[in-house]
PDB file of C-alpha atoms and ligand atoms in Angstrom:
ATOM      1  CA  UNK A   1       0.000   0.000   0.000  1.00  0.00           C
ATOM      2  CA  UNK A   2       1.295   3.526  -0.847  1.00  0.00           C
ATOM      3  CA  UNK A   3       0.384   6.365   0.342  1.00  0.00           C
ATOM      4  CA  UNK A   4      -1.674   7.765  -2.014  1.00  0.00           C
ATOM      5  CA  UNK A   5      -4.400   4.690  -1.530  1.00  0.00           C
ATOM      6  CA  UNK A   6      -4.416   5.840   2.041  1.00  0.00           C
ATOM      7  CA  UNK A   7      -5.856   9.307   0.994  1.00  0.00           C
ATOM      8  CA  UNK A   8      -7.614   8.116  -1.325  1.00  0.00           C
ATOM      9  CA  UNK A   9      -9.806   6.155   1.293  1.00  0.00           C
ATOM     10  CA  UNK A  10      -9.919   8.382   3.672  1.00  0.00           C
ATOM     11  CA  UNK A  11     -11.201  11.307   1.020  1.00  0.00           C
ATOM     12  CA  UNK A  12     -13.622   8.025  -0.496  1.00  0.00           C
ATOM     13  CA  UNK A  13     -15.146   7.313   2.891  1.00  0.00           C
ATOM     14  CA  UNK A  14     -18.587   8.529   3.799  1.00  0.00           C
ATOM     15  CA  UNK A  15     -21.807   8.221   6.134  1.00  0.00           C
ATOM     16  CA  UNK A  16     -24.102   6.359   4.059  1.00  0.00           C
ATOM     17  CA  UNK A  17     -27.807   7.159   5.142  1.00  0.00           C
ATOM     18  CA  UNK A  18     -29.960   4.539   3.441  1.00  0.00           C
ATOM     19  CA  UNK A  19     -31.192   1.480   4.390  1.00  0.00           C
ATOM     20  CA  UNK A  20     -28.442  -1.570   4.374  1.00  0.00           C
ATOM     21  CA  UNK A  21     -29.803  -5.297   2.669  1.00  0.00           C
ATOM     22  CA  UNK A  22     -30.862  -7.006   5.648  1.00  0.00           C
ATOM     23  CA  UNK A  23     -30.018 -10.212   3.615  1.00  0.00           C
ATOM     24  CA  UNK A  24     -25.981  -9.749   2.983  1.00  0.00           C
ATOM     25  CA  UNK A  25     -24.400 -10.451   6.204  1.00  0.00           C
ATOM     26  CA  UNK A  26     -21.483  -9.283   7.063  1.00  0.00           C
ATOM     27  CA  UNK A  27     -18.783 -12.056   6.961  1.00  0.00           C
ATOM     28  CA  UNK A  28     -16.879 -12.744  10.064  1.00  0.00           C
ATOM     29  CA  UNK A  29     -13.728 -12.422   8.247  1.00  0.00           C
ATOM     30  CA  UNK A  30     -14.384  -8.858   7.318  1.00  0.00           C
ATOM     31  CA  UNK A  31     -16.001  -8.234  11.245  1.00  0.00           C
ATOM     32  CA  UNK A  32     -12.761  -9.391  12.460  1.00  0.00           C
ATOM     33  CA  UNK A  33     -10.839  -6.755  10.426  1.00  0.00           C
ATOM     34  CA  UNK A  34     -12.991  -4.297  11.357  1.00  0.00           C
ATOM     35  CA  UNK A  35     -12.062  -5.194  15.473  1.00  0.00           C
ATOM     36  CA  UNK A  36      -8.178  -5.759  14.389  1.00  0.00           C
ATOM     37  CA  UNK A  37      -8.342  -1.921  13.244  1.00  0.00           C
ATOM     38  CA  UNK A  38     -10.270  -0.987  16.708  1.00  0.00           C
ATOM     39  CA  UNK A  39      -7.730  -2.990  18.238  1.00  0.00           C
ATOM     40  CA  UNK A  40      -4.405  -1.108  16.601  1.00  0.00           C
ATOM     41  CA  UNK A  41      -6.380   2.187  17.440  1.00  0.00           C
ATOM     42  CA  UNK A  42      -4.226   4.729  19.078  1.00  0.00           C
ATOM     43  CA  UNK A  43      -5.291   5.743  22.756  1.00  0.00           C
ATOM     44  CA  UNK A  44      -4.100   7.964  25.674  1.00  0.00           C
ATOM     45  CA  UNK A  45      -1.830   6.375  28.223  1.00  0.00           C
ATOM     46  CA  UNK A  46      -2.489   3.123  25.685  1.00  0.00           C
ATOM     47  CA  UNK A  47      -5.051   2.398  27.711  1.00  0.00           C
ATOM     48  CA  UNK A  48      -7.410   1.003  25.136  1.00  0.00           C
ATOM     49  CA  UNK A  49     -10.601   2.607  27.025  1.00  0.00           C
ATOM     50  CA  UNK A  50     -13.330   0.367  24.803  1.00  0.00           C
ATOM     51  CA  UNK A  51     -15.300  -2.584  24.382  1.00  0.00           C
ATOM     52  CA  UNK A  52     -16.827  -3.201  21.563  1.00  0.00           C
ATOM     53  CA  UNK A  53     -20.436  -4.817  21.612  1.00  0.00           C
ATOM     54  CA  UNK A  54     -20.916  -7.177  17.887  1.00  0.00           C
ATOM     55  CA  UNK A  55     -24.527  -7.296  17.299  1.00  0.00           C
ATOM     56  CA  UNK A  56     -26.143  -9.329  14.764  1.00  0.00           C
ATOM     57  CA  UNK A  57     -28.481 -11.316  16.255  1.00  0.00           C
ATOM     58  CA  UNK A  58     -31.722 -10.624  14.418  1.00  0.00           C
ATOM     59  CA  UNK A  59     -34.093 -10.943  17.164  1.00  0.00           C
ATOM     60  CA  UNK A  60     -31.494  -8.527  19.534  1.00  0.00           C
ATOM     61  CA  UNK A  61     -31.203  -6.457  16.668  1.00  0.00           C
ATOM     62  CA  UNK A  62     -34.858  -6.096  16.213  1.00  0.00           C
ATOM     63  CA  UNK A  63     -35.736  -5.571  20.418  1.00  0.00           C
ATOM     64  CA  UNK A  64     -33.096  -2.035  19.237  1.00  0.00           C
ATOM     65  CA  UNK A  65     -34.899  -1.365  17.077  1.00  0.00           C
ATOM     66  CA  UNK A  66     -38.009  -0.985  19.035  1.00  0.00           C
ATOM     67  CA  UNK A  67     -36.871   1.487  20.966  1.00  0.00           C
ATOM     68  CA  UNK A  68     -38.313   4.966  20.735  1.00  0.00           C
ATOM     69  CA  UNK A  69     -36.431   8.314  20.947  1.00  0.00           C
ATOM     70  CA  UNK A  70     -37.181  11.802  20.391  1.00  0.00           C
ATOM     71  CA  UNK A  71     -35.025  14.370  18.939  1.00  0.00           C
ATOM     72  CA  UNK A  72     -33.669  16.254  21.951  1.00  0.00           C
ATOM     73  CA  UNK A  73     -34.661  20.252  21.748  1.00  0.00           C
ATOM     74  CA  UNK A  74     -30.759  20.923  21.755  1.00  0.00           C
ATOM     75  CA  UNK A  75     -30.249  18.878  18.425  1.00  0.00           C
ATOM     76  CA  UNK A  76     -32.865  20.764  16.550  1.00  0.00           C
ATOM     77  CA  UNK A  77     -32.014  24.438  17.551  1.00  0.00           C
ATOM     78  CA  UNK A  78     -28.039  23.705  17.375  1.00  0.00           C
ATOM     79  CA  UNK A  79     -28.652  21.735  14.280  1.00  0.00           C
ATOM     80  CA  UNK A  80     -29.933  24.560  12.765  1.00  0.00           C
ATOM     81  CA  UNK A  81     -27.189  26.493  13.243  1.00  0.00           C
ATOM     82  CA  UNK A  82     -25.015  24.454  11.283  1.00  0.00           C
ATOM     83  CA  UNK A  83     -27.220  24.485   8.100  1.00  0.00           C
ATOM     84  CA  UNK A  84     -26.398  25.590   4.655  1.00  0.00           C
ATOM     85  CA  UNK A  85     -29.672  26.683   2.568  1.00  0.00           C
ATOM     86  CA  UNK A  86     -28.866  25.858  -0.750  1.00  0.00           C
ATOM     87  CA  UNK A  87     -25.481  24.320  -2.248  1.00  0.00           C
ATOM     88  CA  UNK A  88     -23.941  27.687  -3.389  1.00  0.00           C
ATOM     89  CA  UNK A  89     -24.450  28.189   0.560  1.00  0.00           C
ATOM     90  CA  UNK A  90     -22.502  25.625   1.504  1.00  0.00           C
ATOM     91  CA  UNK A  91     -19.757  25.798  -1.072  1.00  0.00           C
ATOM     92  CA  UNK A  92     -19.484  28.834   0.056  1.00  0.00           C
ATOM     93  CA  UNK A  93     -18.971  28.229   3.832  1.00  0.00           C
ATOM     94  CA  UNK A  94     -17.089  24.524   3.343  1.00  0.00           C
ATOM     95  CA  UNK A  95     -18.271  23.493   6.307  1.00  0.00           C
ATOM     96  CA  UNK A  96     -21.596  22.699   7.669  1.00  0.00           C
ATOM     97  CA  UNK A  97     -24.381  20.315   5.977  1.00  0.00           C
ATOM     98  CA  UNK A  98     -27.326  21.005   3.649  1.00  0.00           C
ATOM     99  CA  UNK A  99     -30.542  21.625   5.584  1.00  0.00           C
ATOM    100  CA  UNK A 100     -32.692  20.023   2.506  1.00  0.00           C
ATOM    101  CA  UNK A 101     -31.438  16.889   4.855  1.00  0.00           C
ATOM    102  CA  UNK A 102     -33.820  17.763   7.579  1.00  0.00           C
ATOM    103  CA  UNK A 103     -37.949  18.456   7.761  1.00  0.00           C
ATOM    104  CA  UNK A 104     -38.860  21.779   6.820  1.00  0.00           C
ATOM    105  CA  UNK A 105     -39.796  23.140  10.012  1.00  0.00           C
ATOM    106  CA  UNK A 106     -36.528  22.757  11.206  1.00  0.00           C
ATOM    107  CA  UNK A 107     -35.124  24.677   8.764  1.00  0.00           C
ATOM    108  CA  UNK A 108     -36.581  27.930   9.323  1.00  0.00           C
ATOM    109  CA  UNK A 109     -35.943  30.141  12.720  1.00  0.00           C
ATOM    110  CA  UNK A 110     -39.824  30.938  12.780  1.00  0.00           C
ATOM    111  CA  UNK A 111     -41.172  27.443  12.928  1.00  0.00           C
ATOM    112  CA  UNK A 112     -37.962  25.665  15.654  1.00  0.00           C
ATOM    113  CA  UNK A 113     -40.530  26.052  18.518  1.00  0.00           C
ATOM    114  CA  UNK A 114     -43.219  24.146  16.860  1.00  0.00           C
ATOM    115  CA  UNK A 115     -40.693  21.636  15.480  1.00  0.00           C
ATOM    116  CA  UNK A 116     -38.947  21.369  18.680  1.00  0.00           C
ATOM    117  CA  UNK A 117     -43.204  21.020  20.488  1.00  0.00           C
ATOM    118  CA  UNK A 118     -44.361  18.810  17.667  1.00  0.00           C
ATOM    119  CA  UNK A 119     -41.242  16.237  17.761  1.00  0.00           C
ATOM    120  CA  UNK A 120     -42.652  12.664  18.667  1.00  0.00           C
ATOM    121  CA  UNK A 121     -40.753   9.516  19.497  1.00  0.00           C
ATOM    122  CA  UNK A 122     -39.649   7.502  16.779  1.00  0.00           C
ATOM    123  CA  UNK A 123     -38.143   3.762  17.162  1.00  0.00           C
ATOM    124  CA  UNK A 124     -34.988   3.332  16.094  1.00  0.00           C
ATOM    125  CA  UNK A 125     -35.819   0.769  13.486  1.00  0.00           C
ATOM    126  CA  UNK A 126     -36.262   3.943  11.520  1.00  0.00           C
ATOM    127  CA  UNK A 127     -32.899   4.514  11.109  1.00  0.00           C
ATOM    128  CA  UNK A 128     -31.149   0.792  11.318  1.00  0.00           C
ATOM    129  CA  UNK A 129     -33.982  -1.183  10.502  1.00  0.00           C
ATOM    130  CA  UNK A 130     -32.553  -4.358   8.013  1.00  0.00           C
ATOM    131  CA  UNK A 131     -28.714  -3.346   9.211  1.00  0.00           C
ATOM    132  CA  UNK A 132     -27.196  -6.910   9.913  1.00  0.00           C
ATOM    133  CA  UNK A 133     -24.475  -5.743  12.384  1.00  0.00           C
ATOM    134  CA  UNK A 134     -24.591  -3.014  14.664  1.00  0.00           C
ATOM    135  CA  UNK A 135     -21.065  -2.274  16.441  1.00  0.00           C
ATOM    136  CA  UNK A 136     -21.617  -0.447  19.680  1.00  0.00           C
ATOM    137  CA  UNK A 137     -18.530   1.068  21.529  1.00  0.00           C
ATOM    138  CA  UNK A 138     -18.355   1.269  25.372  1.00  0.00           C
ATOM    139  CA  UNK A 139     -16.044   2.996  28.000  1.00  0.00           C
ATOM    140  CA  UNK A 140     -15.693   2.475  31.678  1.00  0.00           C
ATOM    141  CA  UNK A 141     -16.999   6.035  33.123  1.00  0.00           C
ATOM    142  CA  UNK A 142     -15.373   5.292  36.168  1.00  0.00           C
ATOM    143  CA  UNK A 143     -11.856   5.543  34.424  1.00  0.00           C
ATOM    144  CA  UNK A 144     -10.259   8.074  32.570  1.00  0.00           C
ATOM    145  CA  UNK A 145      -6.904   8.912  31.336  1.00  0.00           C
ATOM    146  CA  UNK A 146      -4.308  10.437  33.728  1.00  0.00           C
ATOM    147  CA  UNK A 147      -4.907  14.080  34.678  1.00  0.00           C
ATOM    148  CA  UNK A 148      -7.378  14.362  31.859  1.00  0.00           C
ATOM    149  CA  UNK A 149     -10.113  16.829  32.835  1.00  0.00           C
ATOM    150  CA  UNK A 150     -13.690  15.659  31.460  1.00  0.00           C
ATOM    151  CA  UNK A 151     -11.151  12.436  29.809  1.00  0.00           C
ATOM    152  CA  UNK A 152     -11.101  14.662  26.930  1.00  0.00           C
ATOM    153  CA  UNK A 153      -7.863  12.393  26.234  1.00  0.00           C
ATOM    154  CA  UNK A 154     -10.094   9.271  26.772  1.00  0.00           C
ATOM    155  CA  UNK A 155     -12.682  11.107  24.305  1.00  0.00           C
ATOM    156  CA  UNK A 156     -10.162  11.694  21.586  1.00  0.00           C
ATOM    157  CA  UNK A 157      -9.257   7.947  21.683  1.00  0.00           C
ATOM    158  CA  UNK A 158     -12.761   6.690  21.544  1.00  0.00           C
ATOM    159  CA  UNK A 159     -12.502   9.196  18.342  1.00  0.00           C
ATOM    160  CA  UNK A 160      -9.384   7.282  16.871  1.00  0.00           C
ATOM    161  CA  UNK A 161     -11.203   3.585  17.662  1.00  0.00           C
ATOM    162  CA  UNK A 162     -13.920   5.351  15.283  1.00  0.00           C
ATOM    163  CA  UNK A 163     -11.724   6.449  12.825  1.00  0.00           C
ATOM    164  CA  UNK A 164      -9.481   3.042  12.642  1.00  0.00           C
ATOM    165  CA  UNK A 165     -12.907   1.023  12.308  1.00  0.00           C
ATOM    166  CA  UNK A 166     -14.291   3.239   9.816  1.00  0.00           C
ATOM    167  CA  UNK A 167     -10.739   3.050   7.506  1.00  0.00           C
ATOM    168  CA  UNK A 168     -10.625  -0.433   7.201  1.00  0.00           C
ATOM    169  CA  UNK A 169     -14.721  -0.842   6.733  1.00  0.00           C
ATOM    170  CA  UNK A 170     -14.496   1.481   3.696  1.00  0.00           C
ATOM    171  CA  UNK A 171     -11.299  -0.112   2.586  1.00  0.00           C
ATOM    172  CA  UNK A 172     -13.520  -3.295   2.381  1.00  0.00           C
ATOM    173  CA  UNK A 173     -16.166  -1.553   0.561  1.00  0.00           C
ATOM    174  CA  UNK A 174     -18.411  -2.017   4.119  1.00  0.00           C
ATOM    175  CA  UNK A 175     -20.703   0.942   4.722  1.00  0.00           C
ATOM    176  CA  UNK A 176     -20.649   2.576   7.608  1.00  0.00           C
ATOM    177  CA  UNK A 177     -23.477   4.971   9.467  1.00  0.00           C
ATOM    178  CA  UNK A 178     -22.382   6.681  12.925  1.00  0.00           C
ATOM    179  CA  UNK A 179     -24.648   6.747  15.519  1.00  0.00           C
ATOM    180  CA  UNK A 180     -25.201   9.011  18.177  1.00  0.00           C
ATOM    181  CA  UNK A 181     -28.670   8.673  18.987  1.00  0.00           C
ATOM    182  CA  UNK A 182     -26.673   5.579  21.110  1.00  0.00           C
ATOM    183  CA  UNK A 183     -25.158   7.744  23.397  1.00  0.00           C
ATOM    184  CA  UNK A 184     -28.327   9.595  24.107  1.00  0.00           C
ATOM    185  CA  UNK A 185     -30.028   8.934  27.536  1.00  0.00           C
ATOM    186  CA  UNK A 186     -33.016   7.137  26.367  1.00  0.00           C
ATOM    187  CA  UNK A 187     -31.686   4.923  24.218  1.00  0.00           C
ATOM    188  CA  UNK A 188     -28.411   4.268  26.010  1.00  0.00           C
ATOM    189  CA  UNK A 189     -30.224   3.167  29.069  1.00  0.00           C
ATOM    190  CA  UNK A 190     -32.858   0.479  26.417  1.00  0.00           C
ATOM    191  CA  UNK A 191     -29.550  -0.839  24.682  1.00  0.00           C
ATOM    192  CA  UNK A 192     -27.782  -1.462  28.141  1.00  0.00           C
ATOM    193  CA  UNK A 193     -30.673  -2.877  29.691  1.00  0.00           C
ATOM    194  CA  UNK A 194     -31.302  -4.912  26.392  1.00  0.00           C
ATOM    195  CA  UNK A 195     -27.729  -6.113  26.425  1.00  0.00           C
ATOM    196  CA  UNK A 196     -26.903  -6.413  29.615  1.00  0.00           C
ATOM    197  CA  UNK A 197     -23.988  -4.026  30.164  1.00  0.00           C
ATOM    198  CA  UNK A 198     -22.895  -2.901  33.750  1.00  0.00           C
ATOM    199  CA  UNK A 199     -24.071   0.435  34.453  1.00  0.00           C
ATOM    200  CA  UNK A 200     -20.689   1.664  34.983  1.00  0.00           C
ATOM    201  CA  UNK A 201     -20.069   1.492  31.031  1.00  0.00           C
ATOM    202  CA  UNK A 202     -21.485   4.003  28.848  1.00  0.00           C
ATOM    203  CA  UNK A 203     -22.627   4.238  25.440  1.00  0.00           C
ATOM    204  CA  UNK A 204     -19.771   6.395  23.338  1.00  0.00           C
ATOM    205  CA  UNK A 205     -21.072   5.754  19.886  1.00  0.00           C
ATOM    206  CA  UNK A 206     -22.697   2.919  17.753  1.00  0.00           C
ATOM    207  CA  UNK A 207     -21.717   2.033  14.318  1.00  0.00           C
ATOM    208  CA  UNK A 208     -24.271   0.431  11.536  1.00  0.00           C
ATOM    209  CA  UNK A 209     -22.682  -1.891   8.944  1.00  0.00           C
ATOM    210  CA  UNK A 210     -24.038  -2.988   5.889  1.00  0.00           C
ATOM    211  CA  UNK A 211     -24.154  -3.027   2.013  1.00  0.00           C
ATOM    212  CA  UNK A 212     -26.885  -0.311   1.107  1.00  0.00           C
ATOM    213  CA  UNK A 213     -30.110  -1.682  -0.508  1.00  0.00           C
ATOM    214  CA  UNK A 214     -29.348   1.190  -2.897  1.00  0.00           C
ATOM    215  CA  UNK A 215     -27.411   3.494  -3.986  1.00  0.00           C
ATOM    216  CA  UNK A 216     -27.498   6.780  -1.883  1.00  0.00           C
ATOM    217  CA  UNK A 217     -28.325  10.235  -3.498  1.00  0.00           C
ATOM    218  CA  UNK A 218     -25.119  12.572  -4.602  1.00  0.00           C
ATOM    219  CA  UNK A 219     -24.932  14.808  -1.840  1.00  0.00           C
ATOM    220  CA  UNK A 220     -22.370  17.586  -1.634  1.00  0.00           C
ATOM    221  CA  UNK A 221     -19.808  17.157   0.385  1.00  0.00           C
ATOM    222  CA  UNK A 222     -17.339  20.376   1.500  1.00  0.00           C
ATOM    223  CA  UNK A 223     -14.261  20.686   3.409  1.00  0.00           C
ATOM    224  CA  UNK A 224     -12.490  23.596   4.448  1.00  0.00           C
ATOM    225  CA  UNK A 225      -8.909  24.074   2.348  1.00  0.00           C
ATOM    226  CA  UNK A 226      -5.972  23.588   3.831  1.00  0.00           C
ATOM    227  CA  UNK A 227      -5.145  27.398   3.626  1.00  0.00           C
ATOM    228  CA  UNK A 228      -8.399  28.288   6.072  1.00  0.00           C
ATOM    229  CA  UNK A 229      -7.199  25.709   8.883  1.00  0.00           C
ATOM    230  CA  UNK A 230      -3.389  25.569   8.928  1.00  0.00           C
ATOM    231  CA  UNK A 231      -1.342  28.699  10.828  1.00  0.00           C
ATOM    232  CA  UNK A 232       2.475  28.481  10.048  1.00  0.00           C
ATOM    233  CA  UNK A 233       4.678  29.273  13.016  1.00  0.00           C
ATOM    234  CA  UNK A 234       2.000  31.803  14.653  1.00  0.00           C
ATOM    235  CA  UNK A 235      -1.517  31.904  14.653  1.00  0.00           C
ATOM    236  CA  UNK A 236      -3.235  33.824  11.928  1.00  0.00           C
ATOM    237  CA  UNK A 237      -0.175  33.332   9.684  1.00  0.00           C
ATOM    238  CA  UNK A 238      -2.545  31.216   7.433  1.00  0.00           C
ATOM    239  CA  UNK A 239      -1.622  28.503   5.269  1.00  0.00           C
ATOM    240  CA  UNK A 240       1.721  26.433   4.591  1.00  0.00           C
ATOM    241  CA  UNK A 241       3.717  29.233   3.360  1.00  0.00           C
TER     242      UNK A 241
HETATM  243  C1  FMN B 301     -18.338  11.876  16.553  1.00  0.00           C
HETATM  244  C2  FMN B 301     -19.240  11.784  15.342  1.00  0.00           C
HETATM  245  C3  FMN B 301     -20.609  11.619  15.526  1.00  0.00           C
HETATM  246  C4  FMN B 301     -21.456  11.494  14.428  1.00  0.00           C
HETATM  247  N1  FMN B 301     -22.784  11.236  14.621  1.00  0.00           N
HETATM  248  C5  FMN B 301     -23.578  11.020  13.560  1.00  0.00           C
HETATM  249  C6  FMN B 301     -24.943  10.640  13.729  1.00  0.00           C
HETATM  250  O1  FMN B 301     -25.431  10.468  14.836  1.00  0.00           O
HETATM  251  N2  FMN B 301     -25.706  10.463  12.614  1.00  0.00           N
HETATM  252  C7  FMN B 301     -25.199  10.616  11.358  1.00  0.00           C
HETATM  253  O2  FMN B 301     -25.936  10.435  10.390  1.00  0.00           O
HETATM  254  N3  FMN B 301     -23.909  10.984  11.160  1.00  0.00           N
HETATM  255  C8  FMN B 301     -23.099  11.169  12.227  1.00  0.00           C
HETATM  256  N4  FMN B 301     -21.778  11.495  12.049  1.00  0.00           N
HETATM  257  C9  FMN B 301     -21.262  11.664  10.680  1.00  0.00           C
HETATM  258  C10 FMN B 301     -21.011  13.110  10.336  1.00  0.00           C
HETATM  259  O3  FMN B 301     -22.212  13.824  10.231  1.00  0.00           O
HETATM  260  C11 FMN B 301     -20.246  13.106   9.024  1.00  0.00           C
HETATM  261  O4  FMN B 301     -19.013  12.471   9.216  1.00  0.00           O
HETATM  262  C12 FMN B 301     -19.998  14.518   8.482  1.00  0.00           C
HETATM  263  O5  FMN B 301     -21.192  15.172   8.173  1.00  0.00           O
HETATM  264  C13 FMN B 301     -19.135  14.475   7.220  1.00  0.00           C
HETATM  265  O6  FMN B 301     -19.746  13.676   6.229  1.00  0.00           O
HETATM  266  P1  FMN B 301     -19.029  12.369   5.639  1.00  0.00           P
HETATM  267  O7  FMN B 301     -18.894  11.368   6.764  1.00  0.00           O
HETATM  268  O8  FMN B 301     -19.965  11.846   4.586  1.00  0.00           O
HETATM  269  O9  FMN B 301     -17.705  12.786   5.119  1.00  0.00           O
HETATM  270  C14 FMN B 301     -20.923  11.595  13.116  1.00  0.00           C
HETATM  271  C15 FMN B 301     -19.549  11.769  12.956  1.00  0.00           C
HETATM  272  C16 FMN B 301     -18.704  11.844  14.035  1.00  0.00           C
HETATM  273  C17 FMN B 301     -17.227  11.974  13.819  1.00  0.00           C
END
């Protein structure tokens, strides 16, 4: 491998939104590959601050999916802060996502109250309904790593674990779908409860595999260049002069 197919996965790796075939498995070759990149994931102190949970037992995976969650009222009004209103918009800004995503109410400032009032629980099977392998990452919230306030450090490795698992999924043509809804308190406390996990552990993320059903819609995608992140030997001296 040179370096240049390393980019190129990490520029060629995406969420992917839509529904996965509940009838391709994943093989447990290609699981195990996933868990050797978790495993080779960088951490603070090396203190490897995860478990991961493997679910793909259909009738766990559909008790999940049962669940119901609503949309907290933080999501939708800080959501909406990080919308772009057209693609010119958000080519413009480079960072951001395109608020066509969303329902309309939450994409205009006059209607956020009624969106955020109107907002009804929805079960998860919504979003990972057919999926045939959910990976859910835990941490022990009694740890964290040396001297770390809020184990930001433990944070930022739970972040790398993602990253590493995410790599070698795309690298296997595997898509991937982050989420968060996991970590929320609702859900977190179903899924533990469901799976049996000490309370001591929390939920930092959970991770849908699959091979989509279909193809998803182009969707832009920005990033910021180089030139608008990088300060060279003092900050504001922009760019890699
Ligand atoms: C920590 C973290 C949490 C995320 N949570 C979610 C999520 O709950 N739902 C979701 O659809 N995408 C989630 N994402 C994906 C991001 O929205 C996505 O990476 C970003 O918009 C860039 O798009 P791309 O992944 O297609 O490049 C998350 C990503 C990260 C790193």
């Amino acid at each position: 491998m040179v370096m240049a197919d390393i980019l190129e996965i990490i520029q060629q790796r995406r969420s992917m939104r839509v529904p996965f075939s509940p009838n391709r498995p994943m093989s447990k070759e290609n699981l195990r590959k996933i868990l050797e990149a978790a495993r080779w994931a960088p951490t603070a102190h090396n203190m490897q601050n995860f478990e991961v949970l493997v679910v793909d037992d259909k009738g766990i995976l559909e008790k999940i999916g049962n669940i119901k969650s609503r949309v907290s009222e933080a999501f939708i009004r800080e959501n909406y802060q990080q919308l772009s209103f057209s693609e010119e918009e958000l080519l413009q800004k480079k960072v951001g996502i395109l608020g066509t995503n969303f329902p309309p109410d939450w994409r205009d400032p006059a209607k956020l109250d009624k969106a955020v009032r109107e907002c009804s629980p929805s079960p998860l099977n919504q979003r990972i309904g057919g999926s045939p392998v959910l990976l859910i990452v835990i941490y022990d919230s009694r740890k964290r790593a040396p001297a770390s306030e809020g184990d930001v450090l433990g944070f930022i490795s739970l972040g790398c674990v993602m990253q590493n698992m995410w790599l070698m999924a795309q690298s296997l043509g595997i898509s991937v779908h982050i989420l968060s809804v996991f970590s929320g308190e609702t859900v977190e406390k179903e899924v533990k409860r469901i799976l049996k996990v000490p309370e001591y552990m929390k939920i930092a993320f959970a991770i849908r595999l699959g091979y989509p059903v279909s193809k998803q819609a182009r969707h832009l995608r920005v990033r910021r260049d180089i030139e608008m992140f990088t300060h060279h030997n003092g900050y504001g001296k922009k760019g890699l002069r």
